[in-house]
GROMACS .gro file of C-alpha atoms in nm:
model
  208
    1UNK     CA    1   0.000   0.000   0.000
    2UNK     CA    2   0.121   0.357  -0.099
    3UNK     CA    3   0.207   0.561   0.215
    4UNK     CA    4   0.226   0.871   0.069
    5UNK     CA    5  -0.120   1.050   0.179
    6UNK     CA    6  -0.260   1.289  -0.039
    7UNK     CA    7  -0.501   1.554   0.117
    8UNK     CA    8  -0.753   1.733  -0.169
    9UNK     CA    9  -0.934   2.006  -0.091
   10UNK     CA   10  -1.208   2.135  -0.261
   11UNK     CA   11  -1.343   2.516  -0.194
   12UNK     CA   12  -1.609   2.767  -0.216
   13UNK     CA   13  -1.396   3.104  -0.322
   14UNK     CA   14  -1.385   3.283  -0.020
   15UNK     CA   15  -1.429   3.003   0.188
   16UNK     CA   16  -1.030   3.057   0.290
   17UNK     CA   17  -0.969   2.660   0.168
   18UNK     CA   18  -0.661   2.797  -0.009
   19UNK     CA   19  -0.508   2.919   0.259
   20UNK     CA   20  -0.644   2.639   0.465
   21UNK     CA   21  -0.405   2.415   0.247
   22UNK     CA   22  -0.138   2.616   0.251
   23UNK     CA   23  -0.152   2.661   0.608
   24UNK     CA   24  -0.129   2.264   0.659
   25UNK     CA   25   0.124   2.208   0.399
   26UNK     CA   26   0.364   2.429   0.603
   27UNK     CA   27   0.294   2.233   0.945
   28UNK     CA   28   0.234   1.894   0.766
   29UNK     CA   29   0.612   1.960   0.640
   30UNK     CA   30   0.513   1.874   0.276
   31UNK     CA   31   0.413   2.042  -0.049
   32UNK     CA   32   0.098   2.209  -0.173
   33UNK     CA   33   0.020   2.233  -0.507
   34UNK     CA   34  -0.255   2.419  -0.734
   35UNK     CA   35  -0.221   2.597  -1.031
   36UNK     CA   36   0.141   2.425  -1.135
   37UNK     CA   37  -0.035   2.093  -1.189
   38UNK     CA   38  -0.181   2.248  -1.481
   39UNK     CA   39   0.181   2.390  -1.604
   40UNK     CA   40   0.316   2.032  -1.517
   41UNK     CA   41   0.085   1.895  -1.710
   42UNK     CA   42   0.081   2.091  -2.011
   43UNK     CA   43   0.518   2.035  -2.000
   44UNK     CA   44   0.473   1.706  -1.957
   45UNK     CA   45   0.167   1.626  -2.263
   46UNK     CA   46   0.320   1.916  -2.464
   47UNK     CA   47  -0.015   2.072  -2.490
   48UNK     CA   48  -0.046   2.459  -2.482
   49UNK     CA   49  -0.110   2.574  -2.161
   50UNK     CA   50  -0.326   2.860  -2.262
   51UNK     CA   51  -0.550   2.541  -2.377
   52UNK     CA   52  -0.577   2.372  -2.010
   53UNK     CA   53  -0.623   2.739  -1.865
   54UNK     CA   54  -0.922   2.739  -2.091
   55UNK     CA   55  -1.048   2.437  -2.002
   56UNK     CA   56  -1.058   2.523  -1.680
   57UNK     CA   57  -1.221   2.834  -1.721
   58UNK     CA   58  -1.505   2.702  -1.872
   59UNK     CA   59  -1.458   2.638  -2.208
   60UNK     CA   60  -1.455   2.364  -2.427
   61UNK     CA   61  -1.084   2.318  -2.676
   62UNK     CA   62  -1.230   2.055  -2.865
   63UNK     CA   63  -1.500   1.802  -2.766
   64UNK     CA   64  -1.405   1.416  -2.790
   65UNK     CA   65  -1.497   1.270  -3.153
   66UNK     CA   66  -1.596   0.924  -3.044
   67UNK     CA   67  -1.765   1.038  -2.664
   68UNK     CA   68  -2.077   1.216  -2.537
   69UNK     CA   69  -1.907   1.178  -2.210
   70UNK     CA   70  -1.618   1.358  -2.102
   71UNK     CA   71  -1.624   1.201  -1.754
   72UNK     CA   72  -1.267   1.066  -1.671
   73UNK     CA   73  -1.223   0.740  -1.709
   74UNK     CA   74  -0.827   0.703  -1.641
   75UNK     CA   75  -0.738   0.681  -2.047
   76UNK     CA   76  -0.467   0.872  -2.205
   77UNK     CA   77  -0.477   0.994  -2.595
   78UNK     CA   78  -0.088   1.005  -2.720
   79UNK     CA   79  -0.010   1.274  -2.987
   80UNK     CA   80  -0.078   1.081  -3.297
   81UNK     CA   81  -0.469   1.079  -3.208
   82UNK     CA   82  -0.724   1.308  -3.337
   83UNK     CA   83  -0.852   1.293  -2.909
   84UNK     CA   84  -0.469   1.413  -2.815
   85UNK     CA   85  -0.596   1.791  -2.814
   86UNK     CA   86  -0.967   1.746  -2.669
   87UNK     CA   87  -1.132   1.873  -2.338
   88UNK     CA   88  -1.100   1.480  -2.196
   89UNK     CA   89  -0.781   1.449  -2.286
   90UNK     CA   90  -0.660   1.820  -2.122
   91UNK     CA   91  -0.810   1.645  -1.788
   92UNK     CA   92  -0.668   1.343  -1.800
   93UNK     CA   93  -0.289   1.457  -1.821
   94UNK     CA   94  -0.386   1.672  -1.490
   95UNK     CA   95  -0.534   1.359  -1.303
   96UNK     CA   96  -0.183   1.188  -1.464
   97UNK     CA   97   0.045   1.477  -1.265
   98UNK     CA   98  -0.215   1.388  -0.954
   99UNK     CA   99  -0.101   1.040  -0.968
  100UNK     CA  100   0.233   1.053  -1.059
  101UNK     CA  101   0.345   1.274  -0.809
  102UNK     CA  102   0.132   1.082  -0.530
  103UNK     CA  103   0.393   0.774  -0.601
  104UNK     CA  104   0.678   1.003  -0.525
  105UNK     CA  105   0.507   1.249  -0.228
  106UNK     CA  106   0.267   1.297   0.009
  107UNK     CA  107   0.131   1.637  -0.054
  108UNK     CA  108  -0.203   1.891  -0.045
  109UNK     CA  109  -0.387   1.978  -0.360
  110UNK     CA  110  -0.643   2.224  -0.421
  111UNK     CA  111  -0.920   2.172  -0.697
  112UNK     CA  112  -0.867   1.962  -0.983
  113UNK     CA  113  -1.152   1.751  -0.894
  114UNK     CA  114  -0.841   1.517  -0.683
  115UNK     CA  115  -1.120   1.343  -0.434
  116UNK     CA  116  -1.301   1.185  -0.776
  117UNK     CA  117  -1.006   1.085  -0.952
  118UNK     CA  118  -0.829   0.947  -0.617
  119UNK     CA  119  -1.188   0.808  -0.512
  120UNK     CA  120  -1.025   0.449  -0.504
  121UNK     CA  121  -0.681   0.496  -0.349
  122UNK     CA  122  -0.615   0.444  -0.026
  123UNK     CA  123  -0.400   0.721   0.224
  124UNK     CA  124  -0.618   0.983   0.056
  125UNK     CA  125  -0.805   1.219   0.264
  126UNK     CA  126  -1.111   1.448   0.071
  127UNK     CA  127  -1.186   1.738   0.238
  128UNK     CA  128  -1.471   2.034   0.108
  129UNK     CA  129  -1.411   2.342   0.269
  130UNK     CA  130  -1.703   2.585   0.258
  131UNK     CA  131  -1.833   2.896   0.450
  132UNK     CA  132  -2.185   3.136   0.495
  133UNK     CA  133  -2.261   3.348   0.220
  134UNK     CA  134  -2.187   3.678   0.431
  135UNK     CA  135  -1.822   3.539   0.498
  136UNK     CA  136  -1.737   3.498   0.157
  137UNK     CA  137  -1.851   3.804   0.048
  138UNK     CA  138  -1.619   3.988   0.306
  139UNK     CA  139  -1.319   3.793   0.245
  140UNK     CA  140  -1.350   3.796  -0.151
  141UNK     CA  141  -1.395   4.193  -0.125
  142UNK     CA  142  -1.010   4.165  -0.007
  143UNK     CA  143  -0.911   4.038  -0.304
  144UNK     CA  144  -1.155   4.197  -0.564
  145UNK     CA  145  -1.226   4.535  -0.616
  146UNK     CA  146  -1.568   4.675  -0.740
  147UNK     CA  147  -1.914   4.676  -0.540
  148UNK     CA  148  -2.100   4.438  -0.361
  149UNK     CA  149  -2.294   4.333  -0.638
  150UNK     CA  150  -2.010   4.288  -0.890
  151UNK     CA  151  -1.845   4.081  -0.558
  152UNK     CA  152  -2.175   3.880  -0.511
  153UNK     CA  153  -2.209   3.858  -0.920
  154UNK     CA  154  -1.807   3.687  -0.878
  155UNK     CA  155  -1.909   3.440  -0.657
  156UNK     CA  156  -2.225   3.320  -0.832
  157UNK     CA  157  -2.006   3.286  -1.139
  158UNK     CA  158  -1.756   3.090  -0.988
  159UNK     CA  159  -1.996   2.883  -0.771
  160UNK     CA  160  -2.119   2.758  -1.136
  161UNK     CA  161  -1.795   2.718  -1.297
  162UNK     CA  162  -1.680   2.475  -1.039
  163UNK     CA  163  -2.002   2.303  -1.028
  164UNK     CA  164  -2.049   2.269  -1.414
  165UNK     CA  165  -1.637   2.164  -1.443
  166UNK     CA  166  -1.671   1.903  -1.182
  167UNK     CA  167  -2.023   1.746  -1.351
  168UNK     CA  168  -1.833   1.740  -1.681
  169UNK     CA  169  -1.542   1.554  -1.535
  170UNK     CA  170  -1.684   1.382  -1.267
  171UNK     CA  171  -2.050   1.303  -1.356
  172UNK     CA  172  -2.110   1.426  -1.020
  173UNK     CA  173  -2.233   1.763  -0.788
  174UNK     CA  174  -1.911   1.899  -0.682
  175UNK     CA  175  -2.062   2.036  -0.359
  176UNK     CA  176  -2.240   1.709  -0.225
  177UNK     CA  177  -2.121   1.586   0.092
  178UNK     CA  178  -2.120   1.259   0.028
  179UNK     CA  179  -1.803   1.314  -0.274
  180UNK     CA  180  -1.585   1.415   0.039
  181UNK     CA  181  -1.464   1.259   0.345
  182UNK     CA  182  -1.469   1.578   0.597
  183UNK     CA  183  -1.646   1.865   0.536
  184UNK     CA  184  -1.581   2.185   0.711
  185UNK     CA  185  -1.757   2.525   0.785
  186UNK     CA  186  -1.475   2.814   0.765
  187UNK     CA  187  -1.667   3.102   0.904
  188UNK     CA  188  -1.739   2.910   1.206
  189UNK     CA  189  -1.398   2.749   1.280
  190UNK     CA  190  -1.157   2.975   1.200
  191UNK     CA  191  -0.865   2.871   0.939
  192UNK     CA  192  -0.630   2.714   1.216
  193UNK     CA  193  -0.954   2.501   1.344
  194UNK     CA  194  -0.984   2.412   1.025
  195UNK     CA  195  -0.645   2.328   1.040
  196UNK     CA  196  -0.650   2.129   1.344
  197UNK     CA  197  -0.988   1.942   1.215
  198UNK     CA  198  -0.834   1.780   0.936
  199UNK     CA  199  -0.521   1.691   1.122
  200UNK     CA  200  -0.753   1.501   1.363
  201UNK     CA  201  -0.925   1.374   1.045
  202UNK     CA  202  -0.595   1.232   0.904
  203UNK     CA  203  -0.471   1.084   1.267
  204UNK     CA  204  -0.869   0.899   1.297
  205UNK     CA  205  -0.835   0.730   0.910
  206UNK     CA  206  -0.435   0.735   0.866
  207UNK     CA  207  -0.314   0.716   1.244
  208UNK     CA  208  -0.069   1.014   1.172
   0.00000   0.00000   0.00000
């Protein structure tokens, strides 16, 4: 059995989740990825990264010829395929950097819909980090200027985004409790109790 113990985190913007990870990457001792994985995995397919930041953002590159389904299914398309450039395809070399670098580490991820594709393996803990409405809306006007609307307009948008990427890739509701192993309320812990939770979450199913 793989030791390493990957800890995903999925988050509401302005939930704090990011810094949540980062926070228990630094007293974990290990690394904490996010947007590289999509860098790594555009050096490593040799696919534009423009093209994954698209993907990401919403957009489709190129749906898959032979598929209605874009849900990730574990299959790689090499460069000689008409599927090498396609939506699918863009995920699947992200959930490839996931795995690969869960042989060689033990790290924290944010996004990337980690808790489906590492649904089966074991040492991996799946944490959603969310937060009340009001709470967001103060600690997203930090880092985005404009009114409360255009704030409340952000988070709507992004609320969708994440939901509509994770049903493409997943087949599933990205927010559902039952896709996650702890879930935790931000505005009512506090970033270090949230912290502290999913150390005691990782000591309960890992014994460390």
């Amino acid at each position: 059995m793989d030791e390493n113990i990957v800890i995903s985190i999925a988050r509401q913007y302005g939930s704090g989740g990011r810094t949540v990870g980062k926070m228990l990457s630094e007293k974990l001792g290990i690394s904490f990825y996010d947007k590289e994985i999509i860098r790594m995995a555009s050096d490593e397919s040799g696919i534009d990264l423009k093209l994954f930041g698209k993907v990401e953002g919403g957009d489709s590159v190129k749906p898959s010829l032979f598929s209605k389904s874009t849900i990730y299914r574990g299959k790689l398309h090499q460069p000689d395929s008409k599927e090498f450039i396609s939506d699918e395809n863009i995920f699947s070399y992200q959930a490839k950097v996931v795995n690969d670098l869960a042989e060689k580490e033990s790290y924290v991820i944010v996004g990337r819909c980690v808790n489906y594709v590492m649904r089966d393996r074991p040492n991996t803990l799946r944490v959603f980090i969310h937060a009340p409405w009001e709470f967001r809306v103060e600690q997203a006007a930090e880092k985005i200027s404009g009114s409360r609307e255009d704030i409340e307009k952000f988070l709507l948008k992004d609320d969708k985004r994440k939901q509509e990427y994770y049903r493409r890739f997943t087949g599933g509701t990205w927010n559902d409790a039952t896709n996650y192993d702890l879930c935790l309320n931000s505005g009512k812990l506090g970033f270090e109790k949230c912290v502290e939770a999913i150390e005691a979450q990782l000591k309960i199913m890992f014994g460390k």
